Amino acid sequence: QVQLVESGGGLVQAGGSLRLSCGASRSIFSIYTMRWYRQVPGKQREWVASISSDGKTTYDDSVKGRFAISKDNAKNTVYLQMSSLKADDTAVYYCAAFGSRAYWGQGTQVTVSS
């Protein structure tokens, strides 16, 4: 079993930046792909970014060039650096681990004021 805990959400003005963190309860990053998702009430959860076990990153087009996913294997933490934030980025952000099983965090709210 793996617990994932997100932090770093909050209220920010449009154009600002935030860094989300996701801590894992044990070392899994060498074998799991880590992903960030987001969800707005009434809408489906959507994928934002991924980082593979070997460090390859991919992004949804809506955040490409503005968001950066990274990880620190020693700290069992994955990050999502968000810049040039827009009101449309407002959502609950979730991290998830995908491998032999899938694990999800509880989410952290990001609110971007215009």
PDB file of N, CA and C in Angstrom:
ATOM      1  N   GLN A   1       0.841  -1.194   0.000  1.00  0.00           N
ATOM      2  CA  GLN A   1       0.000   0.000   0.000  1.00  0.00           C
ATOM      3  C   GLN A   1       0.883   1.253   0.000  1.00  0.00           C
ATOM      4  N   VAL A   2       0.431   2.250  -0.758  1.00  0.00           N
ATOM      5  CA  VAL A   2       1.166   3.504  -0.853  1.00  0.00           C
ATOM      6  C   VAL A   2       0.213   4.652  -0.565  1.00  0.00           C
ATOM      7  N   GLN A   3       0.619   5.552   0.300  1.00  0.00           N
ATOM      8  CA  GLN A   3      -0.158   6.765   0.531  1.00  0.00           C
ATOM      9  C   GLN A   3       0.518   7.924  -0.187  1.00  0.00           C
ATOM     10  N   LEU A   4      -0.299   8.720  -0.846  1.00  0.00           N
ATOM     11  CA  LEU A   4       0.166   9.914  -1.528  1.00  0.00           C
ATOM     12  C   LEU A   4      -0.501  11.124  -0.893  1.00  0.00           C
ATOM     13  N   VAL A   5       0.294  12.129  -0.582  1.00  0.00           N
ATOM     14  CA  VAL A   5      -0.243  13.319   0.058  1.00  0.00           C
ATOM     15  C   VAL A   5       0.203  14.555  -0.706  1.00  0.00           C
ATOM     16  N   GLU A   6      -0.765  15.277  -1.257  1.00  0.00           N
ATOM     17  CA  GLU A   6      -0.465  16.508  -1.989  1.00  0.00           C
ATOM     18  C   GLU A   6      -0.456  17.704  -1.042  1.00  0.00           C
ATOM     19  N   SER A   7       0.301  18.703  -1.420  1.00  0.00           N
ATOM     20  CA  SER A   7       0.333  19.966  -0.691  1.00  0.00           C
ATOM     21  C   SER A   7       0.759  21.068  -1.642  1.00  0.00           C
ATOM     22  N   GLY A   8       0.588  22.314  -1.199  1.00  0.00           N
ATOM     23  CA  GLY A   8       1.057  23.435  -1.983  1.00  0.00           C
ATOM     24  C   GLY A   8      -0.021  24.203  -2.715  1.00  0.00           C
ATOM     25  N   GLY A   9      -1.243  23.714  -2.662  1.00  0.00           N
ATOM     26  CA  GLY A   9      -2.324  24.436  -3.307  1.00  0.00           C
ATOM     27  C   GLY A   9      -2.647  25.725  -2.579  1.00  0.00           C
ATOM     28  N   GLY A  10      -3.475  26.538  -3.211  1.00  0.00           N
ATOM     29  CA  GLY A  10      -3.866  27.790  -2.602  1.00  0.00           C
ATOM     30  C   GLY A  10      -4.476  28.737  -3.606  1.00  0.00           C
ATOM     31  N   LEU A  11      -4.564  29.986  -3.202  1.00  0.00           N
ATOM     32  CA  LEU A  11      -5.129  31.046  -4.033  1.00  0.00           C
ATOM     33  C   LEU A  11      -4.003  31.884  -4.614  1.00  0.00           C
ATOM     34  N   VAL A  12      -4.051  32.096  -5.913  1.00  0.00           N
ATOM     35  CA  VAL A  12      -3.014  32.878  -6.585  1.00  0.00           C
ATOM     36  C   VAL A  12      -3.668  33.717  -7.668  1.00  0.00           C
ATOM     37  N   GLN A  13      -3.078  34.852  -7.955  1.00  0.00           N
ATOM     38  CA  GLN A  13      -3.594  35.697  -9.024  1.00  0.00           C
ATOM     39  C   GLN A  13      -3.174  35.155 -10.384  1.00  0.00           C
ATOM     40  N   ALA A  14      -3.966  35.467 -11.374  1.00  0.00           N
ATOM     41  CA  ALA A  14      -3.617  35.074 -12.744  1.00  0.00           C
ATOM     42  C   ALA A  14      -2.237  35.616 -13.088  1.00  0.00           C
ATOM     43  N   GLY A  15      -1.460  34.771 -13.745  1.00  0.00           N
ATOM     44  CA  GLY A  15      -0.090  35.126 -14.081  1.00  0.00           C
ATOM     45  C   GLY A  15       0.925  34.695 -13.042  1.00  0.00           C
ATOM     46  N   GLY A  16       0.439  34.275 -11.892  1.00  0.00           N
ATOM     47  CA  GLY A  16       1.322  33.861 -10.819  1.00  0.00           C
ATOM     48  C   GLY A  16       1.762  32.422 -10.931  1.00  0.00           C
ATOM     49  N   SER A  17       2.452  31.962  -9.886  1.00  0.00           N
ATOM     50  CA  SER A  17       3.008  30.622  -9.869  1.00  0.00           C
ATOM     51  C   SER A  17       2.692  29.916  -8.558  1.00  0.00           C
ATOM     52  N   LEU A  18       2.665  28.601  -8.638  1.00  0.00           N
ATOM     53  CA  LEU A  18       2.533  27.742  -7.467  1.00  0.00           C
ATOM     54  C   LEU A  18       3.330  26.484  -7.733  1.00  0.00           C
ATOM     55  N   ARG A  19       3.804  25.877  -6.656  1.00  0.00           N
ATOM     56  CA  ARG A  19       4.432  24.577  -6.780  1.00  0.00           C
ATOM     57  C   ARG A  19       3.702  23.584  -5.893  1.00  0.00           C
ATOM     58  N   LEU A  20       3.174  22.561  -6.524  1.00  0.00           N
ATOM     59  CA  LEU A  20       2.522  21.480  -5.804  1.00  0.00           C
ATOM     60  C   LEU A  20       3.533  20.386  -5.504  1.00  0.00           C
ATOM     61  N   SER A  21       3.344  19.751  -4.366  1.00  0.00           N
ATOM     62  CA  SER A  21       4.181  18.626  -3.979  1.00  0.00           C
ATOM     63  C   SER A  21       3.305  17.420  -3.701  1.00  0.00           C
ATOM     64  N   CYS A  22       3.855  16.253  -3.936  1.00  0.00           N
ATOM     65  CA  CYS A  22       3.155  15.010  -3.647  1.00  0.00           C
ATOM     66  C   CYS A  22       4.164  14.055  -3.017  1.00  0.00           C
ATOM     67  N   GLY A  23       3.971  13.780  -1.744  1.00  0.00           N
ATOM     68  CA  GLY A  23       4.864  12.878  -1.034  1.00  0.00           C
ATOM     69  C   GLY A  23       4.306  11.466  -0.993  1.00  0.00           C
ATOM     70  N   ALA A  24       5.159  10.515  -1.258  1.00  0.00           N
ATOM     71  CA  ALA A  24       4.772   9.103  -1.214  1.00  0.00           C
ATOM     72  C   ALA A  24       5.281   8.468   0.077  1.00  0.00           C
ATOM     73  N   SER A  25       4.516   7.519   0.582  1.00  0.00           N
ATOM     74  CA  SER A  25       4.855   6.902   1.866  1.00  0.00           C
ATOM     75  C   SER A  25       6.016   5.924   1.763  1.00  0.00           C
ATOM     76  N   ARG A  26       6.340   5.520   0.556  1.00  0.00           N
ATOM     77  CA  ARG A  26       7.521   4.681   0.373  1.00  0.00           C
ATOM     78  C   ARG A  26       8.099   4.904  -1.012  1.00  0.00           C
ATOM     79  N   SER A  27       9.270   4.372  -1.234  1.00  0.00           N
ATOM     80  CA  SER A  27       9.991   4.613  -2.474  1.00  0.00           C
ATOM     81  C   SER A  27       9.401   3.796  -3.611  1.00  0.00           C
ATOM     82  N   ILE A  28       8.791   4.502  -4.569  1.00  0.00           N
ATOM     83  CA  ILE A  28       8.155   3.813  -5.694  1.00  0.00           C
ATOM     84  C   ILE A  28       8.532   4.430  -7.036  1.00  0.00           C
ATOM     85  N   PHE A  29       9.179   5.593  -7.006  1.00  0.00           N
ATOM     86  CA  PHE A  29       9.364   6.338  -8.239  1.00  0.00           C
ATOM     87  C   PHE A  29      10.238   5.608  -9.257  1.00  0.00           C
ATOM     88  N   SER A  30      11.048   4.688  -8.807  1.00  0.00           N
ATOM     89  CA  SER A  30      11.901   3.968  -9.756  1.00  0.00           C
ATOM     90  C   SER A  30      11.130   2.933 -10.562  1.00  0.00           C
ATOM     91  N   ILE A  31       9.914   2.621 -10.141  1.00  0.00           N
ATOM     92  CA  ILE A  31       9.139   1.601 -10.839  1.00  0.00           C
ATOM     93  C   ILE A  31       7.742   2.073 -11.214  1.00  0.00           C
ATOM     94  N   TYR A  32       7.335   3.235 -10.708  1.00  0.00           N
ATOM     95  CA  TYR A  32       6.004   3.748 -10.999  1.00  0.00           C
ATOM     96  C   TYR A  32       6.084   5.008 -11.845  1.00  0.00           C
ATOM     97  N   THR A  33       5.108   5.173 -12.718  1.00  0.00           N
ATOM     98  CA  THR A  33       4.906   6.444 -13.398  1.00  0.00           C
ATOM     99  C   THR A  33       4.040   7.326 -12.499  1.00  0.00           C
ATOM    100  N   MET A  34       4.462   8.552 -12.334  1.00  0.00           N
ATOM    101  CA  MET A  34       3.716   9.504 -11.515  1.00  0.00           C
ATOM    102  C   MET A  34       3.004  10.497 -12.423  1.00  0.00           C
ATOM    103  N   ARG A  35       1.773  10.798 -12.074  1.00  0.00           N
ATOM    104  CA  ARG A  35       0.966  11.706 -12.884  1.00  0.00           C
ATOM    105  C   ARG A  35       0.258  12.729 -12.013  1.00  0.00           C
ATOM    106  N   TRP A  36       0.013  13.865 -12.597  1.00  0.00           N
ATOM    107  CA  TRP A  36      -0.864  14.865 -12.008  1.00  0.00           C
ATOM    108  C   TRP A  36      -2.131  14.958 -12.853  1.00  0.00           C
ATOM    109  N   TYR A  37      -3.249  15.022 -12.144  1.00  0.00           N
ATOM    110  CA  TYR A  37      -4.547  15.219 -12.762  1.00  0.00           C
ATOM    111  C   TYR A  37      -5.199  16.429 -12.093  1.00  0.00           C
ATOM    112  N   ARG A  38      -6.262  16.912 -12.711  1.00  0.00           N
ATOM    113  CA  ARG A  38      -7.052  17.973 -12.074  1.00  0.00           C
ATOM    114  C   ARG A  38      -8.525  17.776 -12.399  1.00  0.00           C
ATOM    115  N   GLN A  39      -9.359  18.326 -11.535  1.00  0.00           N
ATOM    116  CA  GLN A  39     -10.794  18.146 -11.708  1.00  0.00           C
ATOM    117  C   GLN A  39     -11.530  19.379 -11.222  1.00  0.00           C
ATOM    118  N   VAL A  40     -12.446  19.809 -12.060  1.00  0.00           N
ATOM    119  CA  VAL A  40     -13.350  20.905 -11.732  1.00  0.00           C
ATOM    120  C   VAL A  40     -14.699  20.291 -11.401  1.00  0.00           C
ATOM    121  N   PRO A  41     -15.401  20.798 -10.412  1.00  0.00           N
ATOM    122  CA  PRO A  41     -16.720  20.237 -10.063  1.00  0.00           C
ATOM    123  C   PRO A  41     -17.629  20.133 -11.281  1.00  0.00           C
ATOM    124  N   GLY A  42     -18.226  18.972 -11.448  1.00  0.00           N
ATOM    125  CA  GLY A  42     -19.139  18.760 -12.555  1.00  0.00           C
ATOM    126  C   GLY A  42     -18.476  18.310 -13.836  1.00  0.00           C
ATOM    127  N   LYS A  43     -17.158  18.229 -13.817  1.00  0.00           N
ATOM    128  CA  LYS A  43     -16.429  17.795 -15.010  1.00  0.00           C
ATOM    129  C   LYS A  43     -15.589  16.563 -14.700  1.00  0.00           C
ATOM    130  N   GLN A  44     -15.173  15.889 -15.763  1.00  0.00           N
ATOM    131  CA  GLN A  44     -14.324  14.709 -15.582  1.00  0.00           C
ATOM    132  C   GLN A  44     -12.921  15.117 -15.158  1.00  0.00           C
ATOM    133  N   ARG A  45     -12.297  14.229 -14.415  1.00  0.00           N
ATOM    134  CA  ARG A  45     -10.902  14.451 -14.051  1.00  0.00           C
ATOM    135  C   ARG A  45     -10.060  14.381 -15.315  1.00  0.00           C
ATOM    136  N   GLU A  46      -9.129  15.313 -15.467  1.00  0.00           N
ATOM    137  CA  GLU A  46      -8.312  15.344 -16.670  1.00  0.00           C
ATOM    138  C   GLU A  46      -6.835  15.237 -16.313  1.00  0.00           C
ATOM    139  N   TRP A  47      -6.129  14.568 -17.167  1.00  0.00           N
ATOM    140  CA  TRP A  47      -4.686  14.381 -17.006  1.00  0.00           C
ATOM    141  C   TRP A  47      -3.947  15.679 -17.316  1.00  0.00           C
ATOM    142  N   VAL A  48      -2.933  15.965 -16.529  1.00  0.00           N
ATOM    143  CA  VAL A  48      -2.160  17.187 -16.704  1.00  0.00           C
ATOM    144  C   VAL A  48      -0.724  16.903 -17.146  1.00  0.00           C
ATOM    145  N   ALA A  49      -0.056  16.016 -16.418  1.00  0.00           N
ATOM    146  CA  ALA A  49       1.361  15.769 -16.708  1.00  0.00           C
ATOM    147  C   ALA A  49       1.765  14.421 -16.135  1.00  0.00           C
ATOM    148  N   SER A  50       2.823  13.852 -16.713  1.00  0.00           N
ATOM    149  CA  SER A  50       3.363  12.570 -16.257  1.00  0.00           C
ATOM    150  C   SER A  50       4.879  12.623 -16.213  1.00  0.00           C
ATOM    151  N   ILE A  51       5.430  11.816 -15.336  1.00  0.00           N
ATOM    152  CA  ILE A  51       6.867  11.583 -15.327  1.00  0.00           C
ATOM    153  C   ILE A  51       7.068  10.084 -15.125  1.00  0.00           C
ATOM    154  N   SER A  52       7.793   9.479 -16.044  1.00  0.00           N
ATOM    155  CA  SER A  52       7.987   8.037 -16.006  1.00  0.00           C
ATOM    156  C   SER A  52       9.057   7.659 -14.990  1.00  0.00           C
ATOM    157  N   SER A  53       9.208   6.364 -14.782  1.00  0.00           N
ATOM    158  CA  SER A  53      10.202   5.891 -13.825  1.00  0.00           C
ATOM    159  C   SER A  53      11.617   6.319 -14.222  1.00  0.00           C
ATOM    160  N   ASP A  54      11.849   6.454 -15.537  1.00  0.00           N
ATOM    161  CA  ASP A  54      13.183   6.870 -15.974  1.00  0.00           C
ATOM    162  C   ASP A  54      13.276   8.368 -16.239  1.00  0.00           C
ATOM    163  N   GLY A  55      12.235   9.119 -15.817  1.00  0.00           N
ATOM    164  CA  GLY A  55      12.305  10.567 -15.845  1.00  0.00           C
ATOM    165  C   GLY A  55      11.757  11.259 -17.072  1.00  0.00           C
ATOM    166  N   LYS A  56      11.176  10.514 -17.987  1.00  0.00           N
ATOM    167  CA  LYS A  56      10.599  11.133 -19.182  1.00  0.00           C
ATOM    168  C   LYS A  56       9.309  11.858 -18.801  1.00  0.00           C
ATOM    169  N   THR A  57       9.168  13.090 -19.296  1.00  0.00           N
ATOM    170  CA  THR A  57       7.999  13.899 -18.949  1.00  0.00           C
ATOM    171  C   THR A  57       7.110  14.130 -20.158  1.00  0.00           C
ATOM    172  N   THR A  58       5.808  14.186 -19.910  1.00  0.00           N
ATOM    173  CA  THR A  58       4.838  14.508 -20.946  1.00  0.00           C
ATOM    174  C   THR A  58       3.777  15.420 -20.337  1.00  0.00           C
ATOM    175  N   TYR A  59       3.163  16.230 -21.186  1.00  0.00           N
ATOM    176  CA  TYR A  59       2.204  17.231 -20.723  1.00  0.00           C
ATOM    177  C   TYR A  59       0.990  17.311 -21.641  1.00  0.00           C
ATOM    178  N   ASP A  60      -0.124  17.659 -21.038  1.00  0.00           N
ATOM    179  CA  ASP A  60      -1.281  17.998 -21.830  1.00  0.00           C
ATOM    180  C   ASP A  60      -0.985  19.324 -22.536  1.00  0.00           C
ATOM    181  N   ASP A  61      -1.551  19.497 -23.711  1.00  0.00           N
ATOM    182  CA  ASP A  61      -1.276  20.708 -24.488  1.00  0.00           C
ATOM    183  C   ASP A  61      -1.686  21.970 -23.740  1.00  0.00           C
ATOM    184  N   SER A  62      -2.694  21.862 -22.897  1.00  0.00           N
ATOM    185  CA  SER A  62      -3.202  23.050 -22.205  1.00  0.00           C
ATOM    186  C   SER A  62      -2.205  23.616 -21.189  1.00  0.00           C
ATOM    187  N   VAL A  63      -1.225  22.818 -20.783  1.00  0.00           N
ATOM    188  CA  VAL A  63      -0.266  23.283 -19.783  1.00  0.00           C
ATOM    189  C   VAL A  63       1.170  23.273 -20.291  1.00  0.00           C
ATOM    190  N   LYS A  64       1.361  22.777 -21.498  1.00  0.00           N
ATOM    191  CA  LYS A  64       2.711  22.675 -22.041  1.00  0.00           C
ATOM    192  C   LYS A  64       3.366  24.044 -22.107  1.00  0.00           C
ATOM    193  N   GLY A  65       4.579  24.118 -21.609  1.00  0.00           N
ATOM    194  CA  GLY A  65       5.294  25.389 -21.591  1.00  0.00           C
ATOM    195  C   GLY A  65       5.039  26.227 -20.358  1.00  0.00           C
ATOM    196  N   ARG A  66       4.037  25.855 -19.579  1.00  0.00           N
ATOM    197  CA  ARG A  66       3.722  26.611 -18.354  1.00  0.00           C
ATOM    198  C   ARG A  66       3.945  25.782 -17.088  1.00  0.00           C
ATOM    199  N   PHE A  67       3.719  24.480 -17.185  1.00  0.00           N
ATOM    200  CA  PHE A  67       3.859  23.591 -16.044  1.00  0.00           C
ATOM    201  C   PHE A  67       5.085  22.698 -16.250  1.00  0.00           C
ATOM    202  N   ALA A  68       5.677  22.298 -15.137  1.00  0.00           N
ATOM    203  CA  ALA A  68       6.815  21.379 -15.195  1.00  0.00           C
ATOM    204  C   ALA A  68       6.688  20.346 -14.081  1.00  0.00           C
ATOM    205  N   ILE A  69       6.750  19.087 -14.455  1.00  0.00           N
ATOM    206  CA  ILE A  69       6.704  18.001 -13.482  1.00  0.00           C
ATOM    207  C   ILE A  69       8.127  17.513 -13.239  1.00  0.00           C
ATOM    208  N   SER A  70       8.409  17.211 -11.989  1.00  0.00           N
ATOM    209  CA  SER A  70       9.737  16.712 -11.641  1.00  0.00           C
ATOM    210  C   SER A  70       9.596  15.822 -10.411  1.00  0.00           C
ATOM    211  N   LYS A  71      10.665  15.148 -10.072  1.00  0.00           N
ATOM    212  CA  LYS A  71      10.607  14.286  -8.899  1.00  0.00           C
ATOM    213  C   LYS A  71      11.953  14.242  -8.212  1.00  0.00           C
ATOM    214  N   ASP A  72      11.906  13.973  -6.938  1.00  0.00           N
ATOM    215  CA  ASP A  72      13.105  13.783  -6.129  1.00  0.00           C
ATOM    216  C   ASP A  72      12.992  12.398  -5.516  1.00  0.00           C
ATOM    217  N   ASN A  73      13.697  11.455  -6.094  1.00  0.00           N
ATOM    218  CA  ASN A  73      13.580  10.066  -5.633  1.00  0.00           C
ATOM    219  C   ASN A  73      14.016   9.920  -4.175  1.00  0.00           C
ATOM    220  N   ALA A  74      15.014  10.667  -3.779  1.00  0.00           N
ATOM    221  CA  ALA A  74      15.517  10.557  -2.407  1.00  0.00           C
ATOM    222  C   ALA A  74      14.482  11.015  -1.386  1.00  0.00           C
ATOM    223  N   LYS A  75      13.640  11.971  -1.801  1.00  0.00           N
ATOM    224  CA  LYS A  75      12.614  12.500  -0.900  1.00  0.00           C
ATOM    225  C   LYS A  75      11.244  11.864  -1.134  1.00  0.00           C
ATOM    226  N   ASN A  76      11.181  10.946  -2.091  1.00  0.00           N
ATOM    227  CA  ASN A  76       9.891  10.312  -2.431  1.00  0.00           C
ATOM    228  C   ASN A  76       8.829  11.361  -2.724  1.00  0.00           C
ATOM    229  N   THR A  77       9.215  12.392  -3.447  1.00  0.00           N
ATOM    230  CA  THR A  77       8.314  13.507  -3.708  1.00  0.00           C
ATOM    231  C   THR A  77       8.312  13.857  -5.189  1.00  0.00           C
ATOM    232  N   VAL A  78       7.138  14.087  -5.710  1.00  0.00           N
ATOM    233  CA  VAL A  78       6.980  14.568  -7.080  1.00  0.00           C
ATOM    234  C   VAL A  78       6.393  15.966  -7.010  1.00  0.00           C
ATOM    235  N   TYR A  79       6.802  16.810  -7.931  1.00  0.00           N
ATOM    236  CA  TYR A  79       6.408  18.208  -7.922  1.00  0.00           C
ATOM    237  C   TYR A  79       5.678  18.580  -9.211  1.00  0.00           C
ATOM    238  N   LEU A  80       4.876  19.607  -9.111  1.00  0.00           N
ATOM    239  CA  LEU A  80       4.296  20.226 -10.292  1.00  0.00           C
ATOM    240  C   LEU A  80       4.481  21.728 -10.139  1.00  0.00           C
ATOM    241  N   GLN A  81       5.432  22.267 -10.876  1.00  0.00           N
ATOM    242  CA  GLN A  81       5.665  23.701 -10.880  1.00  0.00           C
ATOM    243  C   GLN A  81       4.730  24.329 -11.905  1.00  0.00           C
ATOM    244  N   MET A  82       3.890  25.227 -11.452  1.00  0.00           N
ATOM    245  CA  MET A  82       2.891  25.836 -12.314  1.00  0.00           C
ATOM    246  C   MET A  82       3.182  27.332 -12.430  1.00  0.00           C
ATOM    247  N   SER A  83       3.316  27.788 -13.650  1.00  0.00           N
ATOM    248  CA  SER A  83       3.621  29.194 -13.906  1.00  0.00           C
ATOM    249  C   SER A  83       2.603  29.761 -14.885  1.00  0.00           C
ATOM    250  N   SER A  84       2.583  31.089 -14.979  1.00  0.00           N
ATOM    251  CA  SER A  84       1.646  31.769 -15.888  1.00  0.00           C
ATOM    252  C   SER A  84       0.239  31.215 -15.718  1.00  0.00           C
ATOM    253  N   LEU A  85      -0.176  31.116 -14.485  1.00  0.00           N
ATOM    254  CA  LEU A  85      -1.466  30.498 -14.196  1.00  0.00           C
ATOM    255  C   LEU A  85      -2.622  31.321 -14.741  1.00  0.00           C
ATOM    256  N   LYS A  86      -3.643  30.593 -15.157  1.00  0.00           N
ATOM    257  CA  LYS A  86      -4.850  31.190 -15.715  1.00  0.00           C
ATOM    258  C   LYS A  86      -6.045  30.783 -14.853  1.00  0.00           C
ATOM    259  N   ALA A  87      -7.124  31.522 -14.998  1.00  0.00           N
ATOM    260  CA  ALA A  87      -8.340  31.175 -14.262  1.00  0.00           C
ATOM    261  C   ALA A  87      -8.803  29.755 -14.606  1.00  0.00           C
ATOM    262  N   ASP A  88      -8.571  29.344 -15.831  1.00  0.00           N
ATOM    263  CA  ASP A  88      -8.970  27.992 -16.262  1.00  0.00           C
ATOM    264  C   ASP A  88      -8.174  26.887 -15.587  1.00  0.00           C
ATOM    265  N   ASP A  89      -7.091  27.244 -14.919  1.00  0.00           N
ATOM    266  CA  ASP A  89      -6.305  26.249 -14.191  1.00  0.00           C
ATOM    267  C   ASP A  89      -6.903  25.942 -12.823  1.00  0.00           C
ATOM    268  N   THR A  90      -7.910  26.692 -12.430  1.00  0.00           N
ATOM    269  CA  THR A  90      -8.569  26.449 -11.149  1.00  0.00           C
ATOM    270  C   THR A  90      -9.185  25.063 -11.116  1.00  0.00           C
ATOM    271  N   ALA A  91      -8.805  24.285 -10.110  1.00  0.00           N
ATOM    272  CA  ALA A  91      -9.268  22.902 -10.003  1.00  0.00           C
ATOM    273  C   ALA A  91      -8.691  22.288  -8.734  1.00  0.00           C
ATOM    274  N   VAL A  92      -9.175  21.098  -8.423  1.00  0.00           N
ATOM    275  CA  VAL A  92      -8.505  20.272  -7.424  1.00  0.00           C
ATOM    276  C   VAL A  92      -7.475  19.435  -8.176  1.00  0.00           C
ATOM    277  N   TYR A  93      -6.243  19.480  -7.709  1.00  0.00           N
ATOM    278  CA  TYR A  93      -5.151  18.764  -8.349  1.00  0.00           C
ATOM    279  C   TYR A  93      -4.828  17.496  -7.554  1.00  0.00           C
ATOM    280  N   TYR A  94      -4.721  16.392  -8.284  1.00  0.00           N
ATOM    281  CA  TYR A  94      -4.440  15.098  -7.682  1.00  0.00           C
ATOM    282  C   TYR A  94      -3.146  14.530  -8.241  1.00  0.00           C
ATOM    283  N   CYS A  95      -2.364  13.900  -7.388  1.00  0.00           N
ATOM    284  CA  CYS A  95      -1.261  13.109  -7.922  1.00  0.00           C
ATOM    285  C   CYS A  95      -1.655  11.638  -7.847  1.00  0.00           C
ATOM    286  N   ALA A  96      -1.059  10.875  -8.716  1.00  0.00           N
ATOM    287  CA  ALA A  96      -1.371   9.456  -8.814  1.00  0.00           C
ATOM    288  C   ALA A  96      -0.123   8.690  -9.208  1.00  0.00           C
ATOM    289  N   ALA A  97      -0.071   7.453  -8.746  1.00  0.00           N
ATOM    290  CA  ALA A  97       1.035   6.563  -9.073  1.00  0.00           C
ATOM    291  C   ALA A  97       0.486   5.368  -9.826  1.00  0.00           C
ATOM    292  N   PHE A  98       1.119   5.060 -10.945  1.00  0.00           N
ATOM    293  CA  PHE A  98       0.655   3.954 -11.774  1.00  0.00           C
ATOM    294  C   PHE A  98       1.794   2.958 -11.957  1.00  0.00           C
ATOM    295  N   GLY A  99       1.499   1.720 -11.565  1.00  0.00           N
ATOM    296  CA  GLY A  99       2.452   0.634 -11.735  1.00  0.00           C
ATOM    297  C   GLY A  99       1.686  -0.662 -11.694  1.00  0.00           C
ATOM    298  N   SER A 100       2.087  -1.562 -10.825  1.00  0.00           N
ATOM    299  CA  SER A 100       1.329  -2.804 -10.665  1.00  0.00           C
ATOM    300  C   SER A 100      -0.056  -2.507 -10.081  1.00  0.00           C
ATOM    301  N   ARG A 101      -0.156  -1.393  -9.373  1.00  0.00           N
ATOM    302  CA  ARG A 101      -1.435  -0.883  -8.887  1.00  0.00           C
ATOM    303  C   ARG A 101      -1.474   0.614  -9.123  1.00  0.00           C
ATOM    304  N   ALA A 102      -2.654   1.169  -8.916  1.00  0.00           N
ATOM    305  CA  ALA A 102      -2.812   2.617  -9.022  1.00  0.00           C
ATOM    306  C   ALA A 102      -3.150   3.191  -7.650  1.00  0.00           C
ATOM    307  N   TYR A 103      -2.481   4.295  -7.327  1.00  0.00           N
ATOM    308  CA  TYR A 103      -2.733   4.967  -6.063  1.00  0.00           C
ATOM    309  C   TYR A 103      -3.021   6.438  -6.339  1.00  0.00           C
ATOM    310  N   TRP A 104      -3.895   7.006  -5.529  1.00  0.00           N
ATOM    311  CA  TRP A 104      -4.290   8.397  -5.692  1.00  0.00           C
ATOM    312  C   TRP A 104      -4.137   9.149  -4.379  1.00  0.00           C
ATOM    313  N   GLY A 105      -3.810  10.407  -4.493  1.00  0.00           N
ATOM    314  CA  GLY A 105      -3.816  11.273  -3.343  1.00  0.00           C
ATOM    315  C   GLY A 105      -5.200  11.851  -3.124  1.00  0.00           C
ATOM    316  N   GLN A 106      -5.320  12.675  -2.087  1.00  0.00           N
ATOM    317  CA  GLN A 106      -6.634  13.216  -1.725  1.00  0.00           C
ATOM    318  C   GLN A 106      -6.946  14.522  -2.438  1.00  0.00           C
ATOM    319  N   GLY A 107      -5.943  15.119  -3.063  1.00  0.00           N
ATOM    320  CA  GLY A 107      -6.155  16.341  -3.830  1.00  0.00           C
ATOM    321  C   GLY A 107      -5.824  17.603  -3.059  1.00  0.00           C
ATOM    322  N   THR A 108      -5.477  18.629  -3.804  1.00  0.00           N
ATOM    323  CA  THR A 108      -5.223  19.946  -3.227  1.00  0.00           C
ATOM    324  C   THR A 108      -5.843  21.005  -4.135  1.00  0.00           C
ATOM    325  N   GLN A 109      -6.517  21.966  -3.529  1.00  0.00           N
ATOM    326  CA  GLN A 109      -7.254  22.970  -4.301  1.00  0.00           C
ATOM    327  C   GLN A 109      -6.318  24.057  -4.798  1.00  0.00           C
ATOM    328  N   VAL A 110      -6.443  24.364  -6.069  1.00  0.00           N
ATOM    329  CA  VAL A 110      -5.747  25.500  -6.664  1.00  0.00           C
ATOM    330  C   VAL A 110      -6.799  26.447  -7.214  1.00  0.00           C
ATOM    331  N   THR A 111      -6.758  27.674  -6.774  1.00  0.00           N
ATOM    332  CA  THR A 111      -7.699  28.679  -7.244  1.00  0.00           C
ATOM    333  C   THR A 111      -6.933  29.856  -7.819  1.00  0.00           C
ATOM    334  N   VAL A 112      -7.225  30.170  -9.076  1.00  0.00           N
ATOM    335  CA  VAL A 112      -6.549  31.267  -9.757  1.00  0.00           C
ATOM    336  C   VAL A 112      -7.570  32.371  -9.973  1.00  0.00           C
ATOM    337  N   SER A 113      -7.317  33.515  -9.394  1.00  0.00           N
ATOM    338  CA  SER A 113      -8.234  34.640  -9.531  1.00  0.00           C
ATOM    339  C   SER A 113      -7.838  35.492 -10.727  1.00  0.00           C
ATOM    340  N   SER A 114      -8.828  35.923 -11.460  1.00  0.00           N
ATOM    341  CA  SER A 114      -8.564  36.722 -12.669  1.00  0.00           C
ATOM    342  C   SER A 114      -8.689  38.201 -12.375  1.00  0.00           C
TER     343      SER A 114
END
